[in-house]
Amino acid sequence: MSESNRPQLDVIVVGAGFAGLYLLHKFREMGLSARAFEAGDDVGGTWYWNRYPGARCDIESIDYSFSFDPELEQEWQWSEKYATQPEILRYAQHVADRFDLRRDISFATRVEQAVWDEAGSCWNVTTSQGETVSGRFFIMATGCLSQPKDIDIEGIENFTGAIYRTHSWPHEGVDFSGKTVGIIGTGSSGIQSIPLIAGQADHTTVFQRTANYSIPAGNGPIAPEKLAVKQRYQDYREEARWTSVGVPGKQAMDFALTVSEEERQQRYQELWDKGAIPHLGSEFADLLLDEKANDTLAEFVRGKIRSVIEDSEVADILTPTEFPICTKRACLDTHYYQTFNKPNVDIVDIKRNPIVSITATGIATKEQNFDFDAIVFATGFDAMTGALLAIDIRGREGQSLKDKWAHGPLNYLGLTVSGFPNFFMITGPGSPSVLSNMILSIEQHVEWIADCLEHMSKAGLDVIDATETAESGWVEYGTATSDMTLFPQAKSWYMGANVPGKPRVCLPYVGGVAAYRRVCNDVAAQDYLGFRFDGPDGSRCNDGLVRRQQPDVVALLEMLADLELPPFESLSPDEARAMSVAMNAGNPPGPQVGAVVDGSFPGADGALDYRLYRPDSPGPHPVTVYFHGGGWVLGDHTSDDAFCRDLCVNADSVIISANYRHAPEARFPAAVDDGFAAVQWVSDNIETLGGMRGALAVCGWSAGGNIAAVVCQLARDAGGPEIKGQVLITPVVDAGDDSPSMTDNAEGFVLTKALMDWFWDHYADPSKRADPKASPLLAPDLSGLPPALVITGEFDPLRDQGKAYAEALDAAGTGARHINYPGQIHTSFTAVGAIPTANGSRQDIAAALRQYFKALEPV
Ligand code: NA7
């Protein structure tokens, strides 16, 4: 490239909020030329514009600040637990001054267009001042909540009084004394400003469309223990980076529905007293996954709200019921609900009595006209994508970002967009952004981009672009992550639901900052997986998906890795059993069933225990005999309790989880002989057990799947009992398996090859493993067996043998189906509550059982 063609700048930044400031600082440190364009007259971004009364951050000051410079973090003193907008703005100004950043910022300048120049490998950026500048990299630091939502209420132009919008409040402030004020909107901005405006105005009327959950901030001086954090600030920040929201705190591993009501109430009260929202949704592991669990917290908060409001009709209006708590941003307030006890404050429920239009003198609703001197709009933002799409951004071949995002913001890691080379977004859609401590997320993005630019510079690369494979993989992963949560249930700005016509996708990545940071680090460590680079020496690309398992599976694997447990196969059987029991102890409980009955039955060599699960519906029911997993060594008839409950409810079948003798104490063929004895006994006693004569199926997982498969062969050979169907979940069917799934998934997915070998060694002598009672796939004749459903997971060592068994059964004329679930592992299917992405497989299993029993249903 000749000197004259060289872009004027290395980096062009849009925005001089916290993201823009840190970018400028970072690039200057790296010796790069960078310039930021900022629409405001000064730095601060969000905190420059949102000057409405009561504007505060809802993350504590100690957390909501830069960590990149230890001197900066020590010298700055916050005055309150939650800093006000003026104080946060002063902090942004201090950062700009301290690092002399203003000289690289063009204020009062909007970027209007940015066009990628393929030949020059640079961006040409045009501003509202008519200037065009070129830069190698173009970075959007435009904030997530900076583009206001258009006012979608008719007649605003007719109003003769004053109009204020919370996001662009007059710098000189507003005096509402003696005025009659209408306020529309009860999100954070409304909830923070209403008590102060109502404290000043003669009369205030609040127009509420959807009631929100808000908790008292308990603001005041910073608590000494929180302030003490500054003595170990850098360690504290590092802790924050590996949490889910970017604020240190307890990340509960237990479930709201497993603890007592008393414990739940006590823990919710402690949360309430803390006056902080980051950990509200993570007090229990199921709060954002399970509606019933969520409702326990929602109801607690509803109770608190009702207890504050004197008028029960007003309380009804203000009590949120329309969405699960924390699926819209929860708010923090100071005397919000108490404000509605004042005689000069009214609330109008505009769901019941909708606003028809703004009139010359006020607001007309369906039932009433209101006159106001001033109307305040606190109606929110075109969040996360609005500010990005406000600029005409054109990537390769002139494609506009607007077109590319017509159906939702396609992105890779929330940082980049395929087809838009050398373009980065700070806290863009697809990253944790608004679900996290924003400053922490900003730092992570800036540092990741800086490392990437450094990598490019060292390797002599000019252009970076995400591949379409990586991009669609990340979008799918993000959607799978949000789909397993309750977030999609709310009509929130997270889901794009507040802006008419906006695509309904979950905009932030909901998996948390720690999981996300791991993803970004993994991408970089794998030679920038999913990015294509170009340079003078040609192109290079390590294409692929950074996460291939389902998001909950990834979370489980990461949690297990963090626990650093010894491998089962390094333990004695008793130690392994103890560890397995401990690992199972915290499992979610599974659904309620009609009844659970424990009993015993005659096994092949003495009495054995069973646990019976009866549906809530009127009996008699069909009966499924279930065999637990655990490699013939671990577990018992109670260890797959949640799965048995789930199966009982969904299949509407009595489930009898029958124990069997375990290895190495009782080796092959003890387990299968006991399994057969269980089925014989159940068949003989089926009516006494509440079952329907002849309506008998078997199901088993892993080694239990082996037992179920073998039992079907034994029953066929013995001439009974008749079994209507068999569901084999990741079954062991071939001891000699060396298929690709066994080698590809030999390590890393809970059931390892080494563990499978250990199980076999305890269970059966090598000389006996080819016996069909050990390896049912090797049976010479597979005809005349009950119809089968074989379930496997993509990352299960046993996947291929399960598939082979289904194929062999089918070839022998036994109706058999095989379903392989992408992104799942060996332990996914029975992990009710813990692996929600396997819920569909559990529905399929139940549907298969119902199908087997269908002909037998009473008419
Ligand atoms: P929000 O949270 O989007 O709140 C906007 C509020 O305005 C919300 O109550 C909306 O009701 C209401 N709204 C929006 N449009 C209308 C119309 N047309 N009619 C009546 N009411 C309307 O924005 P905020 O500025 O309060 O907070 C944004 C974020 O900033 C916040 O989450 C924190 O992260 C900081 P709806 O709920 O849509 O029924």
Short mmCIF file of C-alpha atoms and ligand atoms in Angstrom, two decimals, residues 46-47 50 52 56-58 145 149-153 166-167 183-192 207-212 277 322-323 328-331 350-351 355 377-383 434 491-494 497-500, ligand 1:
data_model
loop_
_atom_site.label_atom_id
_atom_site.label_comp_id
_atom_site.label_asym_id
_atom_site.label_seq_id
_atom_site.Cartn_x
_atom_site.Cartn_y
_atom_site.Cartn_z
CA THR A 46 -25.40 7.08 28.67
CA TRP A 47 -24.38 9.11 31.70
CA ASN A 50 -29.73 10.42 30.98
CA TYR A 52 -33.45 12.78 34.70
CA ARG A 56 -28.52 6.17 39.17
CA CYS A 57 -26.70 3.06 38.19
CA ASP A 58 -28.26 -0.18 39.47
CA LEU A 145 -29.40 1.82 25.65
CA LYS A 149 -37.51 4.27 21.17
CA ASP A 150 -39.73 6.40 18.90
CA ILE A 151 -42.79 7.60 20.72
CA ASP A 152 -45.52 5.35 19.40
CA ILE A 153 -48.43 7.40 20.77
CA THR A 166 -35.78 10.86 30.42
CA HIS A 167 -32.98 9.91 28.01
CA ILE A 183 -45.50 10.40 33.31
CA ILE A 184 -45.61 7.54 30.82
CA GLY A 185 -43.47 4.51 31.49
CA THR A 186 -42.56 2.48 34.55
CA GLY A 187 -39.22 0.90 33.64
CA SER A 188 -36.05 1.84 35.52
CA SER A 189 -36.16 5.45 34.31
CA GLY A 190 -39.78 5.89 35.38
CA ILE A 191 -39.33 4.10 38.68
CA GLN A 192 -36.24 6.17 39.56
CA PHE A 207 -49.49 5.89 33.14
CA GLN A 208 -48.44 2.29 33.54
CA ARG A 209 -48.68 -0.36 30.85
CA THR A 210 -46.90 -3.20 32.60
CA ALA A 211 -46.17 -3.39 36.31
CA ASN A 212 -42.52 -4.06 37.06
CA ILE A 277 -30.30 -6.94 41.74
CA GLU A 322 -47.38 -10.61 33.57
CA PHE A 323 -43.89 -12.05 33.31
CA LYS A 328 -37.23 -8.05 32.30
CA ARG A 329 -34.64 -5.91 34.01
CA ALA A 330 -35.66 -5.75 37.68
CA CYS A 331 -35.55 -2.23 39.06
CA ILE A 350 -53.37 1.76 30.56
CA LYS A 351 -53.77 -1.95 29.81
CA ILE A 355 -54.09 5.93 25.99
CA PHE A 377 -41.82 10.12 28.53
CA ALA A 378 -39.85 7.34 30.19
CA THR A 379 -40.66 4.96 27.37
CA GLY A 380 -37.30 3.32 26.86
CA PHE A 381 -34.89 2.49 24.09
CA ASP A 382 -34.49 0.64 20.85
CA ALA A 383 -32.06 -1.44 22.82
CA VAL A 434 -26.96 -5.58 29.45
CA LYS A 491 -42.30 -8.93 26.24
CA SER A 492 -39.08 -7.16 27.10
CA TRP A 493 -36.53 -5.05 25.35
CA TYR A 494 -34.13 -7.98 25.83
CA ALA A 497 -40.51 -6.78 22.06
CA ASN A 498 -40.78 -3.11 23.07
CA VAL A 499 -40.27 -1.77 19.54
CA PRO A 500 -43.04 -2.46 17.05
P1 NA7 B 1 -37.81 0.49 29.77
O1 NA7 B 1 -37.34 -0.40 30.84
O2 NA7 B 1 -37.91 -0.04 28.40
O3 NA7 B 1 -39.22 1.06 30.24
C1 NA7 B 1 -40.05 1.73 29.37
C2 NA7 B 1 -41.40 1.90 29.99
O4 NA7 B 1 -42.22 2.63 29.12
C3 NA7 B 1 -42.10 0.58 30.23
O5 NA7 B 1 -42.86 0.69 31.39
C4 NA7 B 1 -42.99 0.48 29.00
O6 NA7 B 1 -44.12 -0.34 29.18
C5 NA7 B 1 -43.40 1.91 28.85
N1 NA7 B 1 -43.83 2.21 27.49
C6 NA7 B 1 -43.10 2.11 26.37
N2 NA7 B 1 -43.84 2.50 25.31
C7 NA7 B 1 -45.05 2.84 25.78
C8 NA7 B 1 -46.24 3.31 25.20
N3 NA7 B 1 -46.32 3.53 23.89
N4 NA7 B 1 -47.29 3.52 25.99
C9 NA7 B 1 -47.21 3.33 27.30
N5 NA7 B 1 -46.12 2.90 27.93
C10 NA7 B 1 -45.04 2.66 27.18
O7 NA7 B 1 -36.89 1.78 29.67
P2 NA7 B 1 -36.16 2.57 30.83
O8 NA7 B 1 -35.58 3.78 30.23
O9 NA7 B 1 -37.02 2.74 32.00
O10 NA7 B 1 -35.02 1.60 31.29
C11 NA7 B 1 -34.11 1.07 30.36
C12 NA7 B 1 -32.97 0.41 31.05
O11 NA7 B 1 -32.06 1.39 31.51
C13 NA7 B 1 -33.27 -0.36 32.26
O12 NA7 B 1 -33.75 -1.64 32.03
C14 NA7 B 1 -31.95 -0.38 32.99
O13 NA7 B 1 -31.14 -1.38 32.46
C15 NA7 B 1 -31.39 0.94 32.67
P3 NA7 B 1 -44.04 -1.93 28.83
O14 NA7 B 1 -43.24 -2.52 29.93
O15 NA7 B 1 -43.34 -2.02 27.49
O16 NA7 B 1 -45.44 -2.38 28.77
#
